[in-house]
PDB file of C-alpha atoms in Angstrom:
ATOM      1  CA  MET H1295     -29.196   6.912  -4.258  1.00 69.00           C
ATOM      2  CA  PRO H1296     -25.464   6.107  -4.515  1.00 86.00           C
ATOM      3  CA  GLU H1297     -23.385   5.765  -1.355  1.00 94.00           C
ATOM      4  CA  VAL H1298     -19.996   7.451  -1.774  1.00 97.00           C
ATOM      5  CA  CYS H1299     -17.124   7.338   0.698  1.00 97.00           C
ATOM      6  CA  VAL H1300     -14.665  10.249   0.560  1.00 97.00           C
ATOM      7  CA  ILE H1301     -11.360   9.702   2.333  1.00 96.00           C
ATOM      8  CA  GLY H1302     -10.209  13.189   3.259  1.00 89.00           C
ATOM      9  CA  GLY H1303     -12.588  15.888   2.094  1.00 74.00           C
ATOM     10  CA  THR H1304     -12.236  18.599   4.734  1.00 77.00           C
ATOM     11  CA  ARG H1305     -10.065  21.118   2.894  1.00 74.00           C
ATOM     12  CA  PHE H1306      -9.452  22.750  -0.490  1.00 80.00           C
ATOM     13  CA  PHE H1307     -11.256  21.048  -3.375  1.00 85.00           C
ATOM     14  CA  GLY H1308     -12.094  18.064  -1.149  1.00 87.00           C
ATOM     15  CA  LYS H1309     -14.785  20.212   0.460  1.00 90.00           C
ATOM     16  CA  LEU H1310     -16.109  21.143  -2.968  1.00 92.00           C
ATOM     17  CA  LEU H1311     -16.226  17.451  -3.862  1.00 95.00           C
ATOM     18  CA  VAL H1312     -18.337  16.588  -0.819  1.00 94.00           C
ATOM     19  CA  ARG H1313     -20.681  19.506  -1.536  1.00 93.00           C
ATOM     20  CA  ARG H1314     -21.002  18.445  -5.178  1.00 94.00           C
ATOM     21  CA  LEU H1315     -21.871  14.876  -4.213  1.00 96.00           C
ATOM     22  CA  LEU H1316     -24.482  16.080  -1.733  1.00 95.00           C
ATOM     23  CA  ASP H1317     -25.981  18.495  -4.255  1.00 94.00           C
ATOM     24  CA  GLU H1318     -26.298  15.628  -6.727  1.00 94.00           C
ATOM     25  CA  GLY H1319     -28.277  13.607  -4.203  1.00 94.00           C
ATOM     26  CA  HIS H1320     -25.640  11.099  -3.118  1.00 95.00           C
ATOM     27  CA  ARG H1321     -25.251   9.840   0.416  1.00 96.00           C
ATOM     28  CA  VAL H1322     -21.752  10.707   1.618  1.00 96.00           C
ATOM     29  CA  THR H1323     -19.534   9.207   4.285  1.00 96.00           C
ATOM     30  CA  VAL H1324     -16.343  11.105   5.104  1.00 95.00           C
ATOM     31  CA  VAL H1325     -13.342   9.269   6.544  1.00 95.00           C
ATOM     32  CA  ASN H1326     -10.601  11.321   8.181  1.00 89.00           C
ATOM     33  CA  ARG H1327      -8.762  11.839  11.464  1.00 85.00           C
ATOM     34  CA  GLY H1328     -11.363  14.252  12.774  1.00 76.00           C
ATOM     35  CA  ARG H1329      -8.831  16.996  13.422  1.00 74.00           C
ATOM     36  CA  THR H1330     -10.184  19.540  10.930  1.00 75.00           C
ATOM     37  CA  PRO H1331     -13.739  20.801  11.516  1.00 77.00           C
ATOM     38  CA  ASP H1332     -16.109  20.862   8.562  1.00 78.00           C
ATOM     39  CA  SER H1333     -19.361  22.639   7.776  1.00 80.00           C
ATOM     40  CA  PHE H1334     -21.303  19.666   6.438  1.00 84.00           C
ATOM     41  CA  GLY H1335     -23.481  19.276   9.517  1.00 83.00           C
ATOM     42  CA  GLU H1336     -25.550  16.127   9.894  1.00 86.00           C
ATOM     43  CA  VAL H1337     -25.948  15.507   6.158  1.00 91.00           C
ATOM     44  CA  VAL H1338     -22.757  13.402   6.075  1.00 92.00           C
ATOM     45  CA  ARG H1339     -21.677  10.376   8.064  1.00 94.00           C
ATOM     46  CA  ARG H1340     -18.233  10.521   9.636  1.00 93.00           C
ATOM     47  CA  LEU H1341     -15.827   7.699  10.303  1.00 94.00           C
ATOM     48  CA  ARG H1342     -12.515   8.300  12.060  1.00 93.00           C
ATOM     49  CA  ALA H1343      -9.227   6.820  10.862  1.00 93.00           C
ATOM     50  CA  ASP H1344      -5.662   7.852  10.164  1.00 91.00           C
ATOM     51  CA  VAL H1345      -5.113   6.263   6.755  1.00 88.00           C
ATOM     52  CA  ASP H1346      -1.345   6.205   7.363  1.00 86.00           C
ATOM     53  CA  ALA H1347      -1.714   4.182  10.586  1.00 89.00           C
ATOM     54  CA  PRO H1348      -1.749   0.432   9.838  1.00 91.00           C
ATOM     55  CA  GLY H1349      -5.145  -1.133  10.435  1.00 93.00           C
ATOM     56  CA  GLU H1350      -7.091   2.033  11.266  1.00 95.00           C
ATOM     57  CA  LEU H1351      -8.865   2.379   7.930  1.00 96.00           C
ATOM     58  CA  ALA H1352      -9.797  -1.323   7.860  1.00 96.00           C
ATOM     59  CA  ALA H1353     -11.241  -1.059  11.368  1.00 96.00           C
ATOM     60  CA  ALA H1354     -13.197   2.092  10.537  1.00 95.00           C
ATOM     61  CA  VAL H1355     -14.885   0.683   7.414  1.00 96.00           C
ATOM     62  CA  ALA H1356     -15.324  -2.931   8.555  1.00 95.00           C
ATOM     63  CA  GLY H1357     -18.702  -4.150   7.315  1.00 92.00           C
ATOM     64  CA  GLU H1358     -19.404  -0.953   5.340  1.00 95.00           C
ATOM     65  CA  ARG H1359     -20.419  -1.044   1.678  1.00 96.00           C
ATOM     66  CA  PHE H1360     -20.178   1.823  -0.801  1.00 97.00           C
ATOM     67  CA  ASP H1361     -20.935   2.367  -4.471  1.00 97.00           C
ATOM     68  CA  ALA H1362     -17.633   4.241  -4.756  1.00 97.00           C
ATOM     69  CA  VAL H1363     -14.646   5.365  -2.715  1.00 97.00           C
ATOM     70  CA  VAL H1364     -12.815   8.598  -3.570  1.00 97.00           C
ATOM     71  CA  HIS H1365      -9.380   8.601  -1.925  1.00 97.00           C
ATOM     72  CA  GLN H1366      -8.123  12.172  -1.587  1.00 95.00           C
ATOM     73  CA  VAL H1367      -5.128  11.544   0.664  1.00 94.00           C
ATOM     74  CA  CYS H1368      -3.291   8.526  -0.751  1.00 96.00           C
ATOM     75  CA  TYR H1369       0.381   9.445  -1.096  1.00 96.00           C
ATOM     76  CA  SER H1370       2.184   6.101  -1.059  1.00 96.00           C
ATOM     77  CA  PRO H1371       1.872   2.493  -2.209  1.00 97.00           C
ATOM     78  CA  ARG H1372       1.571   1.452   1.425  1.00 96.00           C
ATOM     79  CA  ALA H1373      -1.549   3.592   1.850  1.00 96.00           C
ATOM     80  CA  ALA H1374      -2.925   2.305  -1.457  1.00 97.00           C
ATOM     81  CA  VAL H1375      -2.525  -1.340  -0.442  1.00 97.00           C
ATOM     82  CA  GLU H1376      -4.125  -0.594   2.952  1.00 96.00           C
ATOM     83  CA  ALA H1377      -7.118   0.998   1.234  1.00 97.00           C
ATOM     84  CA  ALA H1378      -7.542  -1.804  -1.300  1.00 97.00           C
ATOM     85  CA  GLU H1379      -7.486  -4.420   1.437  1.00 96.00           C
ATOM     86  CA  ALA H1380      -9.699  -2.412   3.802  1.00 96.00           C
ATOM     87  CA  PHE H1381     -12.587  -2.228   1.312  1.00 97.00           C
ATOM     88  CA  GLY H1382     -11.993  -5.387  -0.693  1.00 95.00           C
ATOM     89  CA  GLU H1383     -15.047  -5.916  -2.890  1.00 95.00           C
ATOM     90  CA  ARG H1384     -17.268  -3.740  -0.687  1.00 96.00           C
ATOM     91  CA  ALA H1385     -16.868  -0.720  -2.967  1.00 95.00           C
ATOM     92  CA  GLY H1386     -18.232  -0.455  -6.459  1.00 95.00           C
ATOM     93  CA  LYS H1387     -15.143   1.378  -7.648  1.00 96.00           C
ATOM     94  CA  PHE H1388     -12.103   3.327  -6.469  1.00 97.00           C
ATOM     95  CA  VAL H1389     -11.239   6.870  -7.535  1.00 98.00           C
ATOM     96  CA  LEU H1390      -7.719   7.957  -6.589  1.00 98.00           C
ATOM     97  CA  THR H1391      -6.849  11.655  -6.642  1.00 97.00           C
ATOM     98  CA  SER H1392      -3.385  11.601  -8.193  1.00 98.00           C
ATOM     99  CA  SER H1393      -1.231  14.366  -9.629  1.00 97.00           C
ATOM    100  CA  MET H1394       0.382  15.791 -12.745  1.00 98.00           C
ATOM    101  CA  GLU H1395       3.659  15.264 -10.874  1.00 97.00           C
ATOM    102  CA  VAL H1396       3.601  11.601 -11.882  1.00 97.00           C
ATOM    103  CA  TYR H1397       4.879  12.815 -15.274  1.00 97.00           C
ATOM    104  CA  ASN H1398       7.724  14.906 -13.842  1.00 95.00           C
ATOM    105  CA  ALA H1399      10.949  13.408 -15.207  1.00 90.00           C
ATOM    106  CA  ASP H1400      12.998  15.075 -12.458  1.00 89.00           C
ATOM    107  CA  THR H1401      11.330  12.942  -9.762  1.00 91.00           C
ATOM    108  CA  PHE H1402      11.982   9.439 -11.135  1.00 89.00           C
ATOM    109  CA  ARG H1403      14.622   8.585  -8.549  1.00 77.00           C
ATOM    110  CA  TRP H1404      14.010   4.827  -8.523  1.00 74.00           C
ATOM    111  CA  ARG H1405      13.909   4.422 -12.278  1.00 72.00           C
ATOM    112  CA  ILE H1406      16.829   6.045 -14.048  1.00 70.00           C
ATOM    113  CA  PRO H1407      16.727   7.157 -16.748  1.00 78.00           C
ATOM    114  CA  ALA H1408      13.119   8.279 -16.523  1.00 82.00           C
ATOM    115  CA  PRO H1409      10.775   6.933 -19.197  1.00 85.00           C
ATOM    116  CA  PRO H1410      10.300   9.367 -22.097  1.00 89.00           C
ATOM    117  CA  MET H1411       7.484  11.866 -21.505  1.00 93.00           C
ATOM    118  CA  SER H1412       5.946  14.410 -23.853  1.00 96.00           C
ATOM    119  CA  ALA H1413       6.001  18.043 -22.766  1.00 96.00           C
ATOM    120  CA  PHE H1414       2.216  17.746 -22.452  1.00 97.00           C
ATOM    121  CA  ALA H1415       1.910  14.145 -21.388  1.00 98.00           C
ATOM    122  CA  ARG H1416      -0.837  11.711 -22.302  1.00 98.00           C
ATOM    123  CA  GLU H1417      -2.138   9.070 -19.938  1.00 98.00           C
ATOM    124  CA  GLU H1418      -0.707   6.124 -21.863  1.00 96.00           C
ATOM    125  CA  GLU H1419       2.831   7.434 -21.392  1.00 96.00           C
ATOM    126  CA  LEU H1420       2.795   6.210 -17.782  1.00 96.00           C
ATOM    127  CA  ASP H1421       1.182   2.802 -17.300  1.00 95.00           C
ATOM    128  CA  PRO H1422       0.607   2.133 -13.578  1.00 96.00           C
ATOM    129  CA  ALA H1423       0.135  -1.573 -14.223  1.00 95.00           C
ATOM    130  CA  ALA H1424       3.737  -1.756 -15.450  1.00 92.00           C
ATOM    131  CA  TYR H1425       5.287   0.522 -12.830  1.00 93.00           C
ATOM    132  CA  ALA H1426       7.194  -0.947  -9.883  1.00 93.00           C
ATOM    133  CA  TYR H1427       6.357  -0.054  -6.302  1.00 95.00           C
ATOM    134  CA  ASP H1428       8.001  -0.701  -2.945  1.00 95.00           C
ATOM    135  CA  THR H1429       6.008  -0.574   0.284  1.00 95.00           C
ATOM    136  CA  GLU H1430       9.222  -0.900   2.335  1.00 94.00           C
ATOM    137  CA  LEU H1431      10.558   2.544   1.448  1.00 94.00           C
ATOM    138  CA  PRO H1432      10.321   5.043   4.372  1.00 95.00           C
ATOM    139  CA  TRP H1433       6.840   6.295   3.485  1.00 94.00           C
ATOM    140  CA  ASP H1434       6.023   6.922   7.150  1.00 91.00           C
ATOM    141  CA  ASP H1435       8.741   9.610   7.324  1.00 93.00           C
ATOM    142  CA  SER H1436       6.809  12.796   6.495  1.00 92.00           C
ATOM    143  CA  ALA H1437       9.913  14.696   5.355  1.00 94.00           C
ATOM    144  CA  TRP H1438      10.972  11.855   3.063  1.00 93.00           C
ATOM    145  CA  LEU H1439       7.432  11.481   1.760  1.00 93.00           C
ATOM    146  CA  GLY H1440       7.193  15.191   0.995  1.00 92.00           C
ATOM    147  CA  ALA H1441      10.489  15.153  -0.877  1.00 93.00           C
ATOM    148  CA  ASN H1442       9.269  12.203  -2.948  1.00 95.00           C
ATOM    149  CA  TYR H1443       5.709  13.317  -3.635  1.00 95.00           C
ATOM    150  CA  GLY H1444       5.709  12.483  -7.350  1.00 96.00           C
ATOM    151  CA  GLU H1445       7.184   9.041  -6.782  1.00 96.00           C
ATOM    152  CA  GLY H1446       4.724   8.388  -3.980  1.00 97.00           C
ATOM    153  CA  LYS H1447       1.814   9.137  -6.289  1.00 97.00           C
ATOM    154  CA  ARG H1448       3.235   6.955  -9.085  1.00 97.00           C
ATOM    155  CA  GLN H1449       3.708   4.048  -6.726  1.00 97.00           C
ATOM    156  CA  ALA H1450       0.272   4.605  -5.144  1.00 98.00           C
ATOM    157  CA  GLU H1451      -1.281   4.361  -8.611  1.00 98.00           C
ATOM    158  CA  ALA H1452       0.683   1.186  -9.325  1.00 97.00           C
ATOM    159  CA  ALA H1453      -0.193  -0.482  -6.022  1.00 98.00           C
ATOM    160  CA  LEU H1454      -3.899   0.362  -6.190  1.00 98.00           C
ATOM    161  CA  THR H1455      -4.130  -0.791  -9.808  1.00 97.00           C
ATOM    162  CA  ARG H1456      -2.708  -4.173  -8.820  1.00 97.00           C
ATOM    163  CA  HIS H1457      -4.442  -4.688  -5.468  1.00 97.00           C
ATOM    164  CA  ALA H1458      -7.917  -3.229  -5.908  1.00 97.00           C
ATOM    165  CA  ARG H1459     -10.645  -5.822  -6.501  1.00 96.00           C
ATOM    166  CA  VAL H1460     -12.928  -3.250  -8.120  1.00 97.00           C
ATOM    167  CA  PRO H1461     -12.543  -0.875 -11.108  1.00 97.00           C
ATOM    168  CA  VAL H1462     -10.122   2.029 -10.565  1.00 98.00           C
ATOM    169  CA  THR H1463     -10.020   5.594 -11.898  1.00 98.00           C
ATOM    170  CA  LEU H1464      -6.794   7.563 -11.471  1.00 98.00           C
ATOM    171  CA  ALA H1465      -7.438  11.316 -11.659  1.00 98.00           C
ATOM    172  CA  ARG H1466      -4.114  12.949 -12.537  1.00 98.00           C
ATOM    173  CA  VAL H1467      -4.809  16.508 -11.454  1.00 98.00           C
ATOM    174  CA  ALA H1468      -2.905  19.607 -12.604  1.00 97.00           C
ATOM    175  CA  HIS H1469      -1.978  22.565 -10.353  1.00 94.00           C
ATOM    176  CA  VAL H1470      -5.302  23.330  -8.662  1.00 94.00           C
ATOM    177  CA  LEU H1471      -6.315  26.943  -8.102  1.00 92.00           C
ATOM    178  CA  ALA H1472      -9.105  28.345  -5.965  1.00 85.00           C
ATOM    179  CA  ALA H1473      -9.849  31.806  -4.602  1.00 72.00           C
ATOM    180  CA  GLU H1474     -10.349  30.514  -1.062  1.00 71.00           C
ATOM    181  CA  ASP H1475      -8.934  27.748   1.143  1.00 73.00           C
ATOM    182  CA  ASP H1476      -5.886  27.248  -1.093  1.00 74.00           C
ATOM    183  CA  PHE H1477      -3.508  25.804   1.478  1.00 73.00           C
ATOM    184  CA  THR H1478      -0.766  25.508  -1.181  1.00 79.00           C
ATOM    185  CA  GLY H1479      -0.369  29.303  -1.352  1.00 84.00           C
ATOM    186  CA  ARG H1480       0.731  29.087  -4.985  1.00 88.00           C
ATOM    187  CA  PHE H1481      -1.708  31.651  -6.325  1.00 89.00           C
ATOM    188  CA  SER H1482      -1.539  33.985  -3.332  1.00 89.00           C
ATOM    189  CA  PHE H1483       2.244  34.001  -3.859  1.00 92.00           C
ATOM    190  CA  HIS H1484       1.661  36.045  -7.020  1.00 93.00           C
ATOM    191  CA  VAL H1485      -1.147  38.207  -5.645  1.00 92.00           C
ATOM    192  CA  ASP H1486       0.942  39.137  -2.592  1.00 91.00           C
ATOM    193  CA  ARG H1487       4.065  40.054  -4.519  1.00 93.00           C
ATOM    194  CA  ILE H1488       2.365  42.026  -7.247  1.00 94.00           C
ATOM    195  CA  ARG H1489       0.214  43.997  -4.807  1.00 92.00           C
ATOM    196  CA  GLN H1490       3.307  44.793  -2.708  1.00 92.00           C
ATOM    197  CA  GLY H1491       5.504  45.670  -5.693  1.00 94.00           C
ATOM    198  CA  ARG H1492       7.848  42.758  -5.039  1.00 95.00           C
ATOM    199  CA  PRO H1493       9.443  40.879  -7.933  1.00 95.00           C
ATOM    200  CA  VAL H1494       8.419  37.473  -9.201  1.00 96.00           C
ATOM    201  CA  VAL H1495      11.344  35.332 -10.339  1.00 97.00           C
ATOM    202  CA  ALA H1496      11.033  32.983 -13.316  1.00 97.00           C
ATOM    203  CA  HIS H1497      13.279  30.600 -15.168  1.00 96.00           C
ATOM    204  CA  ALA H1498      14.889  31.923 -18.320  1.00 96.00           C
ATOM    205  CA  ALA H1499      12.345  31.610 -21.150  1.00 96.00           C
ATOM    206  CA  PRO H1500       9.864  29.884 -18.815  1.00 96.00           C
ATOM    207  CA  GLY H1501       7.775  27.045 -20.152  1.00 97.00           C
ATOM    208  CA  ARG H1502       4.045  26.554 -20.010  1.00 97.00           C
ATOM    209  CA  THR H1503       2.205  24.353 -17.537  1.00 97.00           C
ATOM    210  CA  SER H1504      -1.298  23.020 -16.830  1.00 98.00           C
ATOM    211  CA  LEU H1505      -3.717  24.484 -14.289  1.00 97.00           C
ATOM    212  CA  ALA H1506      -7.088  23.256 -13.070  1.00 96.00           C
ATOM    213  CA  LEU H1507      -9.987  25.113 -11.504  1.00 95.00           C
ATOM    214  CA  ALA H1508     -10.972  23.615  -8.140  1.00 94.00           C
ATOM    215  CA  ASP H1509     -14.655  23.437  -9.139  1.00 94.00           C
ATOM    216  CA  ASP H1510     -13.735  21.484 -12.283  1.00 96.00           C
ATOM    217  CA  VAL H1511     -11.678  19.001 -10.290  1.00 96.00           C
ATOM    218  CA  ALA H1512     -14.483  18.455  -7.784  1.00 95.00           C
ATOM    219  CA  GLY H1513     -16.945  17.977 -10.619  1.00 96.00           C
ATOM    220  CA  PHE H1514     -14.762  15.409 -12.347  1.00 96.00           C
ATOM    221  CA  LEU H1515     -14.185  13.403  -9.159  1.00 97.00           C
ATOM    222  CA  ALA H1516     -17.889  13.416  -8.316  1.00 96.00           C
ATOM    223  CA  GLY H1517     -18.717  12.205 -11.811  1.00 95.00           C
ATOM    224  CA  ALA H1518     -15.981   9.586 -11.822  1.00 96.00           C
ATOM    225  CA  ALA H1519     -17.451   8.083  -8.657  1.00 95.00           C
ATOM    226  CA  VAL H1520     -20.671   7.095 -10.430  1.00 93.00           C
ATOM    227  CA  ARG H1521     -19.596   6.659 -14.067  1.00 92.00           C
ATOM    228  CA  GLU H1522     -17.890   3.743 -15.785  1.00 91.00           C
ATOM    229  CA  VAL H1523     -14.760   5.688 -16.732  1.00 93.00           C
ATOM    230  CA  THR H1524     -11.665   3.801 -15.570  1.00 95.00           C
ATOM    231  CA  GLY H1525      -7.895   4.069 -15.849  1.00 97.00           C
ATOM    232  CA  ALA H1526      -5.817   7.230 -15.766  1.00 98.00           C
ATOM    233  CA  VAL H1527      -7.434  10.538 -16.747  1.00 98.00           C
ATOM    234  CA  ASN H1528      -5.683  13.919 -16.960  1.00 98.00           C
ATOM    235  CA  VAL H1529      -7.715  16.636 -15.235  1.00 98.00           C
ATOM    236  CA  ALA H1530      -6.709  20.148 -16.352  1.00 98.00           C
ATOM    237  CA  SER H1531      -7.822  23.196 -18.269  1.00 98.00           C
ATOM    238  CA  PRO H1532      -7.201  22.532 -21.972  1.00 97.00           C
ATOM    239  CA  ASP H1533      -5.056  25.646 -22.491  1.00 97.00           C
ATOM    240  CA  ARG H1534      -1.577  25.934 -20.970  1.00 96.00           C
ATOM    241  CA  VAL H1535      -0.178  28.998 -19.247  1.00 97.00           C
ATOM    242  CA  ASP H1536       3.183  30.392 -18.184  1.00 97.00           C
ATOM    243  CA  VAL H1537       4.183  32.675 -15.335  1.00 97.00           C
ATOM    244  CA  TYR H1538       3.511  35.739 -17.476  1.00 97.00           C
ATOM    245  CA  ASP H1539      -0.099  34.659 -18.015  1.00 97.00           C
ATOM    246  CA  VAL H1540      -0.610  34.261 -14.266  1.00 96.00           C
ATOM    247  CA  CYS H1541       0.973  37.639 -13.544  1.00 97.00           C
ATOM    248  CA  ALA H1542      -1.094  39.318 -16.272  1.00 97.00           C
ATOM    249  CA  ALA H1543      -4.287  38.021 -14.656  1.00 96.00           C
ATOM    250  CA  VAL H1544      -3.227  39.472 -11.303  1.00 95.00           C
ATOM    251  CA  GLU H1545      -2.317  42.754 -12.986  1.00 96.00           C
ATOM    252  CA  ARG H1546      -5.807  43.011 -14.478  1.00 95.00           C
ATOM    253  CA  ALA H1547      -7.366  42.174 -11.124  1.00 93.00           C
ATOM    254  CA  THR H1548      -5.318  44.566  -9.000  1.00 93.00           C
ATOM    255  CA  GLY H1549      -4.316  47.379 -11.339  1.00 94.00           C
ATOM    256  CA  ARG H1550      -0.704  46.832 -10.278  1.00 95.00           C
ATOM    257  CA  THR H1551       2.223  46.108 -12.576  1.00 96.00           C
ATOM    258  CA  ALA H1552       4.124  42.867 -12.138  1.00 96.00           C
ATOM    259  CA  THR H1553       7.904  42.744 -12.207  1.00 96.00           C
ATOM    260  CA  VAL H1554       9.087  39.403 -13.567  1.00 97.00           C
ATOM    261  CA  ILE H1555      12.812  38.682 -13.416  1.00 97.00           C
ATOM    262  CA  GLU H1556      14.092  35.764 -15.467  1.00 97.00           C
ATOM    263  CA  LYS H1557      17.111  33.945 -14.075  1.00 96.00           C
ATOM    264  CA  ALA H1558      19.171  31.195 -15.604  1.00 93.00           C
ATOM    265  CA  ASP H1559      19.810  29.744 -12.138  1.00 92.00           C
ATOM    266  CA  ALA H1560      16.343  30.308 -10.658  1.00 92.00           C
ATOM    267  CA  ALA H1561      16.035  26.984  -8.831  1.00 88.00           C
ATOM    268  CA  GLY H1562      15.855  27.516  -5.087  1.00 89.00           C
ATOM    269  CA  ASP H1563      15.223  31.264  -5.290  1.00 93.00           C
ATOM    270  CA  PRO H1564      12.617  32.178  -2.623  1.00 92.00           C
ATOM    271  CA  ASP H1565      10.878  34.488  -5.117  1.00 94.00           C
ATOM    272  CA  LEU H1566      10.634  31.807  -7.825  1.00 96.00           C
ATOM    273  CA  SER H1567       7.080  31.467  -9.115  1.00 96.00           C
ATOM    274  CA  PRO H1568       5.496  28.067  -8.363  1.00 93.00           C
ATOM    275  CA  PHE H1569       4.160  28.190 -11.917  1.00 93.00           C
ATOM    276  CA  SER H1570       7.516  28.835 -13.591  1.00 95.00           C
ATOM    277  CA  CYS H1571       8.886  25.772 -15.366  1.00 94.00           C
ATOM    278  CA  PRO H1572      12.330  25.541 -16.979  1.00 94.00           C
ATOM    279  CA  ALA H1573      10.566  23.956 -19.983  1.00 95.00           C
ATOM    280  CA  ASP H1574       7.012  23.102 -20.994  1.00 97.00           C
ATOM    281  CA  PHE H1575       5.490  20.671 -18.472  1.00 97.00           C
ATOM    282  CA  GLY H1576       1.802  19.840 -18.477  1.00 97.00           C
ATOM    283  CA  MET H1577      -0.845  17.417 -19.645  1.00 98.00           C
ATOM    284  CA  ALA H1578      -3.016  16.717 -22.670  1.00 98.00           C
ATOM    285  CA  THR H1579      -6.746  16.435 -21.929  1.00 97.00           C
ATOM    286  CA  ASP H1580      -7.928  14.605 -25.052  1.00 96.00           C
ATOM    287  CA  ARG H1581      -8.972  11.472 -23.161  1.00 97.00           C
ATOM    288  CA  ALA H1582     -11.231  13.388 -20.793  1.00 96.00           C
ATOM    289  CA  ALA H1583     -12.774  15.255 -23.709  1.00 95.00           C
ATOM    290  CA  SER H1584     -13.413  11.980 -25.554  1.00 94.00           C
ATOM    291  CA  PHE H1585     -15.952  10.921 -22.954  1.00 89.00           C
ATOM    292  CA  GLY H1586     -17.495  14.328 -22.419  1.00 91.00           C
ATOM    293  CA  ASP H1587     -15.422  16.076 -19.767  1.00 91.00           C
ATOM    294  CA  HIS H1588     -14.573  19.541 -21.063  1.00 92.00           C
ATOM    295  CA  PHE H1589     -12.704  21.529 -18.428  1.00 97.00           C
ATOM    296  CA  THR H1590     -12.917  25.314 -18.276  1.00 97.00           C
ATOM    297  CA  PRO H1591     -10.111  27.105 -20.174  1.00 97.00           C
ATOM    298  CA  ALA H1592      -7.786  28.945 -17.783  1.00 97.00           C
ATOM    299  CA  ALA H1593      -8.025  32.062 -19.932  1.00 96.00           C
ATOM    300  CA  THR H1594     -11.680  32.412 -18.906  1.00 96.00           C
ATOM    301  CA  TRP H1595     -11.206  32.086 -15.129  1.00 96.00           C
ATOM    302  CA  LEU H1596      -7.715  33.252 -14.153  1.00 95.00           C
ATOM    303  CA  THR H1597      -8.566  36.960 -13.897  1.00 95.00           C
ATOM    304  CA  THR H1598     -11.835  36.308 -12.061  1.00 94.00           C
ATOM    305  CA  LEU H1599      -9.987  34.100  -9.615  1.00 92.00           C
ATOM    306  CA  ALA H1600      -7.323  36.773  -9.128  1.00 92.00           C
ATOM    307  CA  ARG H1601     -10.007  39.359  -8.323  1.00 92.00           C
ATOM    308  CA  LYS H1602     -11.571  37.058  -5.738  1.00 88.00           C
ATOM    309  CA  ALA H1603      -8.194  36.248  -4.204  1.00 83.00           C
ATOM    310  CA  ALA H1604      -7.229  39.941  -4.021  1.00 83.00           C
ATOM    311  CA  ALA H1605     -10.581  40.836  -2.449  1.00 82.00           C
ATOM    312  CA  THR H1606     -10.182  38.067   0.115  1.00 70.00           C
ATOM    313  CA  GLN H1607      -6.728  39.338   1.083  1.00 65.00           C
ATOM    314  CA  GLU H1608      -7.980  42.915   1.390  1.00 61.00           C
ATOM    315  CA  GLY H1609     -10.676  41.717   3.778  1.00 54.00           C
ATOM    316  CA  ASP H1610      -8.206  39.928   6.065  1.00 50.00           C
TER     317      ASP H1610
END
């Protein structure tokens, strides 16, 4: 029975990941700060550590051995190096939850010009082994870290790839949607506005982007923990959507009509859709499909998700 350590795991699709691992018969240890209650009961072990506090993770896992570690909350190269050193060779493999934002050309502030990226990027277009990282940047400043999320993830990938003494999988995850516990508020943004008759702003001729269903992401991470897949893998529904597709799903779910206003200068508008892109920006999923991971097309789940989200809001 594999022993899997999940760093994070108390909110959003992290909870689904822990549940999936348990359902598949794995023994699970959760490492977090202990500030957010969970519903796992006594079926999981809990270790306490703030992964951003130097030395805490190493102290918490000293002497522990795991078949895999899934790091859900690694946002900087400093945290990646800490994790690699904390576990050393006492983990069969590392799975890092990364982000589609690593491909975002607008966030390459330490490498200008940005490397060329396809509109729907493939994994080989960003090689973490060749990407520079700097642990001395102000990663402990939460405001700075938030403003440099994409760069933090790129550098975390690079640092873990170089420092880990075990195989590494980098799950580059698209915009994740779920009917419940979506702390990002990206989907509820549309449900709220359309139900209230408020406009949704979009860029002029908005591009398409990649979405991922929370259950699919949890399933991929759980599988990656016990399979031999390594390197970067794009995790997303195979079809791409634009803001009109999202609004149409909410329209079908609520019976309300969406008002979408395209603006040439939409950046910074408080009503700008989180899923509106000035040009196509997403990921190709061919690599995942090549070893058997076929994610659910967004066209088959967007409306169902909108109905669940609308029903949840009506019950509040």
